[in-house]
Coordinates of C-alpha atoms in Angstrom, one line a residue:
M1 CA -53.4 42.1 -6.5
N2 CA -53.7 43.4 -3.0
K3 CA -55.2 41.7 0.0
K4 CA -55.3 43.5 3.3
N5 CA -52.6 45.9 2.0
V6 CA -50.1 43.0 1.3
K7 CA -48.3 43.2 -2.0
Y8 CA -48.5 39.9 -3.9
L9 CA -46.5 38.7 -6.8
T10 CA -47.7 36.6 -9.7
T11 CA -46.0 33.3 -10.5
G12 CA -44.1 34.9 -13.3
E13 CA -43.0 37.9 -11.2
F14 CA -41.9 35.7 -8.4
A15 CA -40.1 33.3 -10.7
K16 CA -38.2 36.2 -12.3
L17 CA -37.3 37.5 -8.9
C18 CA -36.0 34.1 -7.8
K19 CA -34.3 33.4 -11.2
V20 CA -36.2 30.2 -11.8
N21 CA -38.8 29.2 -14.3
K22 CA -42.5 29.0 -13.5
Q23 CA -42.6 25.3 -14.0
T24 CA -40.3 24.9 -10.9
L25 CA -42.8 26.8 -8.8
F26 CA -45.7 24.8 -10.2
Y27 CA -43.8 21.5 -9.4
Y28 CA -42.9 22.7 -5.9
D29 CA -46.5 23.5 -5.2
Q30 CA -47.6 20.2 -6.7
I31 CA -45.4 18.2 -4.3
G32 CA -46.2 20.4 -1.3
L33 CA -42.7 21.7 -0.9
F34 CA -43.3 25.4 -1.5
S35 CA -46.8 26.8 -2.2
P36 CA -48.0 30.3 -3.0
E37 CA -49.4 32.2 -0.1
H38 CA -52.7 32.8 -1.9
K39 CA -54.7 31.3 -4.7
N40 CA -57.8 33.0 -6.0
E41 CA -61.1 31.5 -7.1
K42 CA -59.7 31.0 -10.6
G43 CA -56.7 29.1 -9.4
Y44 CA -54.1 31.8 -10.0
R45 CA -51.1 31.7 -7.7
Y46 CA -49.8 34.7 -5.7
Y47 CA -46.6 34.9 -3.7
S48 CA -45.7 37.4 -1.0
I49 CA -42.4 39.2 -0.6
R50 CA -41.7 37.4 2.7
Q51 CA -41.7 34.0 0.9
I52 CA -38.5 35.0 -1.0
E53 CA -36.1 34.2 1.8
L54 CA -37.8 30.8 2.3
F55 CA -37.4 30.0 -1.4
F56 CA -33.7 31.1 -1.3
V57 CA -33.1 28.7 1.6
I58 CA -34.7 25.8 -0.3
D59 CA -32.7 26.7 -3.4
L60 CA -29.5 26.9 -1.3
L61 CA -30.1 23.5 0.3
K62 CA -30.9 21.9 -3.1
D63 CA -27.6 23.4 -4.5
L64 CA -25.8 21.9 -1.6
G65 CA -27.0 18.4 -2.5
M66 CA -30.0 18.0 -0.1
S67 CA -32.8 16.0 -1.7
L68 CA -36.2 17.6 -2.2
N69 CA -37.6 14.9 0.0
A70 CA -35.3 15.8 2.9
I71 CA -36.0 19.5 2.3
Q72 CA -39.7 18.7 2.4
Q73 CA -39.4 16.9 5.7
Y74 CA -37.8 20.0 7.2
M75 CA -40.6 22.2 5.7
Q76 CA -43.2 20.1 7.5
N77 CA -41.3 20.2 10.8
K78 CA -39.6 23.6 11.0
S79 CA -37.9 24.9 14.1
P80 CA -35.0 27.1 14.9
E81 CA -33.1 24.2 16.3
R82 CA -33.6 22.0 13.2
F83 CA -32.6 24.9 11.0
L84 CA -29.4 25.5 12.9
S85 CA -28.6 21.7 12.7
I86 CA -29.0 21.7 8.9
M87 CA -26.9 24.9 8.5
Y88 CA -24.1 23.5 10.7
Q89 CA -24.1 20.2 8.8
K90 CA -24.0 22.0 5.4
K91 CA -21.2 24.3 6.6
E92 CA -19.1 21.3 7.6
E93 CA -19.8 19.7 4.2
I94 CA -18.7 22.9 2.4
M95 CA -15.5 23.1 4.5
K96 CA -14.7 19.5 3.5
K97 CA -15.3 20.1 -0.1
R98 CA -13.2 23.3 0.0
Q99 CA -10.3 21.2 1.4
E100 CA -10.7 18.6 -1.3
I101 CA -10.8 21.3 -4.0
E102 CA -7.6 23.0 -2.5
T103 CA -5.9 19.6 -2.5
K104 CA -6.8 18.9 -6.1
E105 CA -5.6 22.4 -7.1
K106 CA -2.2 21.7 -5.5
I107 CA -2.1 18.4 -7.4
I108 CA -2.9 20.1 -10.7
D109 CA -0.2 22.8 -10.0
T110 CA 2.4 20.1 -9.4
K111 CA 1.5 18.2 -12.5
I112 CA 1.6 21.4 -14.6
A113 CA 5.1 22.3 -13.2
L114 CA 6.4 18.8 -13.8
M115 CA 5.1 18.6 -17.3
E116 CA 6.4 22.1 -18.2
E117 CA 9.8 21.1 -16.9
A118 CA 9.7 17.8 -18.8
L119 CA 9.1 19.6 -22.1
H120 CA 12.5 21.2 -21.8
L121 CA 14.5 18.1 -20.9
D122 CA 17.3 16.6 -23.0
L123 CA 16.1 13.0 -22.9
H124 CA 19.4 11.7 -24.3
Q125 CA 21.5 13.4 -21.6
I126 CA 23.2 11.5 -18.7
M127 CA 23.7 13.7 -15.6
L128 CA 25.7 13.4 -12.4
E129 CA 23.6 15.5 -10.1
Q130 CA 23.2 16.3 -6.5
L131 CA 19.8 15.4 -5.2
P132 CA 18.4 16.7 -1.9
E133 CA 16.9 14.5 0.8
A134 CA 13.3 13.7 -0.2
T135 CA 10.5 12.4 1.9
L136 CA 8.7 9.4 0.3
Y137 CA 5.6 7.5 1.1
L138 CA 6.1 3.8 0.3
S139 CA 3.9 0.8 -0.6
R140 CA 4.5 -2.5 1.1
N141 CA 7.5 -4.5 0.0
I142 CA 7.0 -5.9 -3.6
E143 CA 10.2 -7.8 -4.2
N144 CA 9.8 -11.1 -6.1
I145 CA 6.0 -11.0 -6.1
T146 CA 3.8 -12.3 -8.9
D147 CA 2.1 -10.2 -11.5
E148 CA -1.3 -10.8 -9.8
E149 CA 0.2 -9.7 -6.5
F150 CA 1.7 -6.6 -8.1
V151 CA -1.7 -5.5 -9.4
E152 CA -3.1 -5.9 -5.9
V153 CA -0.2 -3.8 -4.4
V154 CA -0.7 -1.0 -6.9
S155 CA -4.4 -1.0 -6.2
D156 CA -3.9 -0.9 -2.5
F157 CA -1.3 1.8 -2.8
V158 CA -3.5 4.1 -4.9
N159 CA -6.4 3.5 -2.5
E160 CA -4.1 4.5 0.5
L161 CA -3.1 7.7 -1.2
D162 CA -6.7 8.6 -1.8
I163 CA -8.0 7.7 1.7
L164 CA -5.0 9.2 3.5
Q165 CA -5.0 12.2 1.2
L166 CA -1.3 11.6 0.3
D167 CA -1.6 12.1 -3.4
T168 CA 0.7 15.0 -4.1
G169 CA 0.6 15.1 -7.9
Y170 CA 4.1 13.6 -8.2
P171 CA 4.4 10.4 -10.3
I172 CA 4.4 7.1 -8.6
G173 CA 7.9 5.6 -8.8
G174 CA 9.7 2.5 -8.0
I175 CA 12.7 1.8 -5.7
T176 CA 15.1 -1.0 -6.6
K177 CA 17.7 -2.1 -4.1
R178 CA 21.4 -2.5 -5.0
E179 CA 21.4 -6.3 -4.9
Q180 CA 18.5 -6.5 -7.5
V181 CA 20.3 -4.1 -9.8
L182 CA 23.6 -6.0 -9.6
K183 CA 21.7 -9.1 -10.7
G184 CA 20.2 -7.3 -13.6
E185 CA 16.7 -7.5 -12.1
F186 CA 15.9 -3.9 -13.0
T187 CA 12.2 -4.1 -12.6
N188 CA 12.2 -6.3 -9.5
Y189 CA 11.3 -3.2 -7.4
S190 CA 11.3 -3.3 -3.6
Y191 CA 8.7 -0.5 -3.1
L192 CA 6.5 1.9 -5.0
Y193 CA 6.8 5.5 -3.8
I194 CA 5.4 8.9 -4.1
E195 CA 7.2 12.1 -3.1
Q196 CA 5.8 14.1 -0.1
P197 CA 7.1 17.7 -0.4
N198 CA 5.0 18.7 2.6
P199 CA 4.8 15.6 4.7
K200 CA 2.0 15.2 7.3
E201 CA 2.8 14.0 10.7
G202 CA 2.1 10.4 11.9
Y203 CA 3.1 8.5 8.7
P204 CA 6.0 6.0 8.3
Y205 CA 7.9 7.9 5.6
F206 CA 11.1 6.9 3.9
K207 CA 13.8 9.5 3.7
S208 CA 15.9 9.2 0.6
V209 CA 19.5 10.0 1.3
K210 CA 20.8 13.2 -0.3
G211 CA 23.9 12.9 -2.4
E212 CA 25.2 12.1 -5.9
F213 CA 23.0 10.4 -8.4
L214 CA 23.7 9.4 -12.0
S215 CA 20.5 10.1 -13.9
G216 CA 19.3 9.3 -17.4
Y217 CA 16.1 8.8 -19.3
H218 CA 14.8 5.6 -20.7
I219 CA 12.6 6.0 -23.8
G220 CA 10.3 3.0 -24.3
D221 CA 8.7 0.4 -22.0
E222 CA 10.3 -1.8 -19.5
S223 CA 11.1 -4.6 -22.0
T224 CA 14.1 -2.5 -23.2
I225 CA 15.1 -0.7 -20.0
H226 CA 18.2 -2.9 -19.6
K227 CA 19.7 -1.1 -22.6
T228 CA 19.5 2.3 -20.7
Y229 CA 20.9 0.7 -17.6
K230 CA 23.9 -0.5 -19.7
R231 CA 24.5 3.1 -20.9
L232 CA 24.3 4.3 -17.3
F233 CA 26.8 1.7 -16.1
S234 CA 29.2 2.6 -18.8
E235 CA 29.1 6.2 -17.7
M236 CA 29.6 5.1 -14.1
D237 CA 32.7 3.3 -15.1
R238 CA 34.0 6.3 -17.1
L239 CA 33.4 8.6 -14.1
N240 CA 34.9 6.1 -11.6
L241 CA 31.7 5.6 -9.7
T242 CA 30.2 2.7 -7.8
L243 CA 26.6 1.7 -7.3
G244 CA 25.0 3.0 -4.1
E245 CA 22.1 1.5 -2.1
Y246 CA 19.1 2.4 -4.2
V247 CA 17.9 3.2 -7.7
F248 CA 14.8 5.3 -8.2
E249 CA 12.6 5.2 -11.3
E250 CA 9.7 7.5 -12.1
Y251 CA 7.7 8.2 -15.2
I252 CA 8.2 11.5 -17.0
Y253 CA 5.8 10.6 -19.9
D254 CA 3.4 7.8 -19.5
T255 CA -0.1 6.8 -20.6
V256 CA -1.4 10.2 -19.5
V257 CA 0.3 12.0 -22.3
M258 CA 1.5 9.2 -24.7
N259 CA -0.5 6.7 -26.6
R260 CA 2.3 4.3 -27.5
K261 CA 4.6 2.5 -25.2
E262 CA 7.7 3.2 -27.3
H263 CA 7.2 6.9 -26.5
Y264 CA 7.1 6.5 -22.7
V265 CA 9.9 8.2 -20.8
T266 CA 11.2 7.0 -17.4
K267 CA 13.8 8.8 -15.4
I268 CA 16.4 6.5 -13.8
M269 CA 18.3 7.9 -10.8
I270 CA 21.1 5.7 -9.6
Q271 CA 22.6 6.5 -6.2
V272 CA 26.4 6.5 -6.7
N273 CA 29.6 6.8 -4.7
Q274 CA 33.1 7.9 -5.8
L275 CA 35.6 5.1 -5.9
E276 CA 38.4 5.6 -3.5
S277 CA 41.7 6.2 -5.3

């Protein structure tokens, strides 16, 4: 229809143009959020071209998580200043979400790379390898704590990684000091850790010393890990090596990819020194 030379669109035409169904327009009109510019004596709704931009803004705000009630409040009290305030707020929210998505993408890339590498490992091999210095973020000390305290530490550590955005996609590992290993307390860890390949400033990181490590893979859960340590110690003796300050353990295959504990794989990296002749 035409009214004073203004081109109006029917509900169906306007809905098609805005890529929504007619019921959405009926509902918006019913709650007073967005109404047609004109209704005739038979109750037919007609929208003008200049309403399209307003509908797109409403749709944008809804997609960005703004409630219909909050949008309605703005519609009832429009102003350039309020519009700018909402736009700046939504832009800030989008920037934060983008950063979160980019962080998650990096975590996924790391997990893909680690798992692809793991698929080609010889899990029965013992290696003497040179490991570079690594930056690690540590939990609080966990030596000689109870099982209940251990659960609390793990929970706190995971929460820290989330809040401080320090989850890098690398597995959470455990550090055992020399004295615990010598006593056969292989799972009496001193700290939990996660590698930080791109460390942020302002955090109390631990720098693992680069050098020689004797590394091997334990298949199974911790109840049988002493057998793998025995194999590693035998190889140390054969190679005329002594135990260094730390041992690092981290999962290669865990509950994420294996259903049964006997199929878990843990990499054990023992810092070693050459015996003086």
